[in-house]
PDB file of C-alpha atoms in Angstrom:
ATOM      1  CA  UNK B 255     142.880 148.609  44.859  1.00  0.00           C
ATOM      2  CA  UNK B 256     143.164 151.025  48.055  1.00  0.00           C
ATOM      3  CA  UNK B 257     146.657 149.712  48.896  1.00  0.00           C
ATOM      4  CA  UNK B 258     145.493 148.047  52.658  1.00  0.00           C
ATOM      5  CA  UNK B 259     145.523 144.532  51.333  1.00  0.00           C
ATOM      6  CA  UNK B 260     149.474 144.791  51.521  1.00  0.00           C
ATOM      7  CA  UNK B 261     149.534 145.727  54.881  1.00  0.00           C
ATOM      8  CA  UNK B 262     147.310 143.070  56.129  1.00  0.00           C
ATOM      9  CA  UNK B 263     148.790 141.025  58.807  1.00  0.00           C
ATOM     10  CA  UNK B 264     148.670 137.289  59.145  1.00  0.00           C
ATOM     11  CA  UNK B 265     146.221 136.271  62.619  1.00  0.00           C
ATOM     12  CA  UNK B 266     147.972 133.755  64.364  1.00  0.00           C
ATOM     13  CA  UNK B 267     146.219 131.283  65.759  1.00  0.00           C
ATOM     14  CA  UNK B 268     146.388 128.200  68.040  1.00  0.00           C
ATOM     15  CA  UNK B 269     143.859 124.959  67.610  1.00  0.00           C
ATOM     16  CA  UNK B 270     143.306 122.906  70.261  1.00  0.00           C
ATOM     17  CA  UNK B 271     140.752 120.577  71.228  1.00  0.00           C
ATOM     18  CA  UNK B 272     139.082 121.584  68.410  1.00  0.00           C
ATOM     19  CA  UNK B 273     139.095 125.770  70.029  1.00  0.00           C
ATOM     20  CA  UNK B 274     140.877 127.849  68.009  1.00  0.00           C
ATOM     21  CA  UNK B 275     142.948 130.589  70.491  1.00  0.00           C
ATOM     22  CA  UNK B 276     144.325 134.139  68.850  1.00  0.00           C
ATOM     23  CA  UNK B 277     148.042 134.868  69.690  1.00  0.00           C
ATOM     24  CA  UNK B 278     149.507 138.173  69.923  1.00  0.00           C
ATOM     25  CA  UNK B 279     150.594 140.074  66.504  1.00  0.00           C
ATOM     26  CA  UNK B 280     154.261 140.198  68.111  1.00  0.00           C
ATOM     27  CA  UNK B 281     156.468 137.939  68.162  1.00  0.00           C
ATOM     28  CA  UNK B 282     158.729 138.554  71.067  1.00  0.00           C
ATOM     29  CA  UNK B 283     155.648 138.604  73.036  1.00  0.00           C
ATOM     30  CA  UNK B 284     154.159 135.042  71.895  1.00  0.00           C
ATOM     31  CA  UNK B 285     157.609 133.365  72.301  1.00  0.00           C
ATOM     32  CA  UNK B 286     158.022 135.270  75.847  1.00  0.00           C
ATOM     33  CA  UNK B 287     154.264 134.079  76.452  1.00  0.00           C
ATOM     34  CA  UNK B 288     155.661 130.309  75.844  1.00  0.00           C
ATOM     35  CA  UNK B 289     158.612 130.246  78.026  1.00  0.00           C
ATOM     36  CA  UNK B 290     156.685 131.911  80.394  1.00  0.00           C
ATOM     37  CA  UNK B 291     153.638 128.758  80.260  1.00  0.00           C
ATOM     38  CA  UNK B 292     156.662 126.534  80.457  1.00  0.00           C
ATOM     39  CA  UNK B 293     158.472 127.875  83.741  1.00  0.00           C
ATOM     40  CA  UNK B 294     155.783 128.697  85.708  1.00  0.00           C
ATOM     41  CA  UNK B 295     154.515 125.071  84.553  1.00  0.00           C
ATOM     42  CA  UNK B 296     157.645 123.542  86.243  1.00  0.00           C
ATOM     43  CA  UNK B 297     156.576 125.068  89.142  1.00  0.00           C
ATOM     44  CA  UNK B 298     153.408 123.076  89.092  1.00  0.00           C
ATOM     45  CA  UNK B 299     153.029 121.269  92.154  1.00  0.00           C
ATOM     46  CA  UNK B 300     151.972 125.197  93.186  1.00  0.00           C
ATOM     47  CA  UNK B 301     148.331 126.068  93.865  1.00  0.00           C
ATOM     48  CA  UNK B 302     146.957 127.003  90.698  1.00  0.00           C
ATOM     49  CA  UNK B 303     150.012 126.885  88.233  1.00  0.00           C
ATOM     50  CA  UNK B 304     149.946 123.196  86.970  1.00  0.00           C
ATOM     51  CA  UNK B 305     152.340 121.068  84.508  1.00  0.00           C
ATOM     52  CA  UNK B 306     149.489 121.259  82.120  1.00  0.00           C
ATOM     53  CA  UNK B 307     151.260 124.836  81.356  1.00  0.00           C
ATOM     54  CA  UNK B 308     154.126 122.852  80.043  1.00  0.00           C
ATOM     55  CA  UNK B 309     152.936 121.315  77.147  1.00  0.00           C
ATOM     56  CA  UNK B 310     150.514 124.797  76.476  1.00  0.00           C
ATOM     57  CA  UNK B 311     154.159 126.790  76.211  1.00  0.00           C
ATOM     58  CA  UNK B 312     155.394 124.351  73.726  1.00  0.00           C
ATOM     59  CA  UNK B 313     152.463 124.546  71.909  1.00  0.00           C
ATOM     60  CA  UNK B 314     152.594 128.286  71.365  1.00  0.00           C
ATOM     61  CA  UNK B 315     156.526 128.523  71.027  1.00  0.00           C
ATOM     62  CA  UNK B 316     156.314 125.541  68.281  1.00  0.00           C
ATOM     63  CA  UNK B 317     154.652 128.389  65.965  1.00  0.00           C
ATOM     64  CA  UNK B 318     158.093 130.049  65.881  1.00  0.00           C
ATOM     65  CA  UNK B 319     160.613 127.364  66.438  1.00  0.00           C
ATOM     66  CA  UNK B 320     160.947 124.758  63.277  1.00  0.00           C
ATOM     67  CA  UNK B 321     162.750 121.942  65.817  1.00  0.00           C
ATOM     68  CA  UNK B 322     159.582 122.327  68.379  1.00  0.00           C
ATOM     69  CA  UNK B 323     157.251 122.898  65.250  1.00  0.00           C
ATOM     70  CA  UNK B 324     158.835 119.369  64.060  1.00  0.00           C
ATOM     71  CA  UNK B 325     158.176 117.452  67.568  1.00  0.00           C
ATOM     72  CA  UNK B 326     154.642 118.863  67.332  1.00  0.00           C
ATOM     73  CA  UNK B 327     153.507 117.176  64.029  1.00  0.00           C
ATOM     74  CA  UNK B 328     155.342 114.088  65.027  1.00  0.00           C
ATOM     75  CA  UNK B 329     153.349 113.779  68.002  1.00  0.00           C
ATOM     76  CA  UNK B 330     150.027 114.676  66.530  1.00  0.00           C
ATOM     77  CA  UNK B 331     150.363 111.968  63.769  1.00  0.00           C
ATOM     78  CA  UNK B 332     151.294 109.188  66.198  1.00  0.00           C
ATOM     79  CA  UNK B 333     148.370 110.409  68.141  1.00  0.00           C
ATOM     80  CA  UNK B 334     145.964 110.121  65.159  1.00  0.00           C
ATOM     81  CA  UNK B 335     147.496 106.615  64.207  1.00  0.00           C
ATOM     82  CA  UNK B 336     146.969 105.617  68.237  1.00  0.00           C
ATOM     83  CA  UNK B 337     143.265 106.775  67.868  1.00  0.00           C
ATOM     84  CA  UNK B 338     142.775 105.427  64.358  1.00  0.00           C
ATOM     85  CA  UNK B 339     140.702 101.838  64.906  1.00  0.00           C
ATOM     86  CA  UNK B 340     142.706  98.922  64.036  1.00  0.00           C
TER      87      UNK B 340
END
């Protein structure tokens, strides 16, 4: 053993719409990345920023936050119980 499996780092990752997106290895950067997806989201009614940067920030800054991280999986079950056929 050469000693580099200890100082492996985990990749961090974001799936969505069945893409999988890499994230920065810091992560001061990823949560400033979020908030920054999230207020230049509310200023969506602007040419080329759009609300859909919103839900992207949350999305990124629910890898670091357990109470986001929570909302997240709630939603995505309710979604797969809504798209489940009856």
């Amino acid at each position: 053993m050469n000693g580099a499996a200890g100082t492996r780092r985990k990749k961090h990752k974001i799936s969505a719409f069945g893409r999988e997106f890499a994230l920065p290895q810091s992560r001061a950067l990823r949560i400033a990345i979020g908030v920054v997806f999230i207020v230049f989201g509310l200023l969506g009614f602007l040419p080329i920023l759009g609300f859909w940067m919103i839900p992207v920030g949350l999305l990124v800054l629910s890898y670091e936050f357990a109470m986001i991280r929570r909302h997240r999986r709630r939603f995505v079950i309710w979604w797969e119980r809504r798209r489940r056929p009856s």
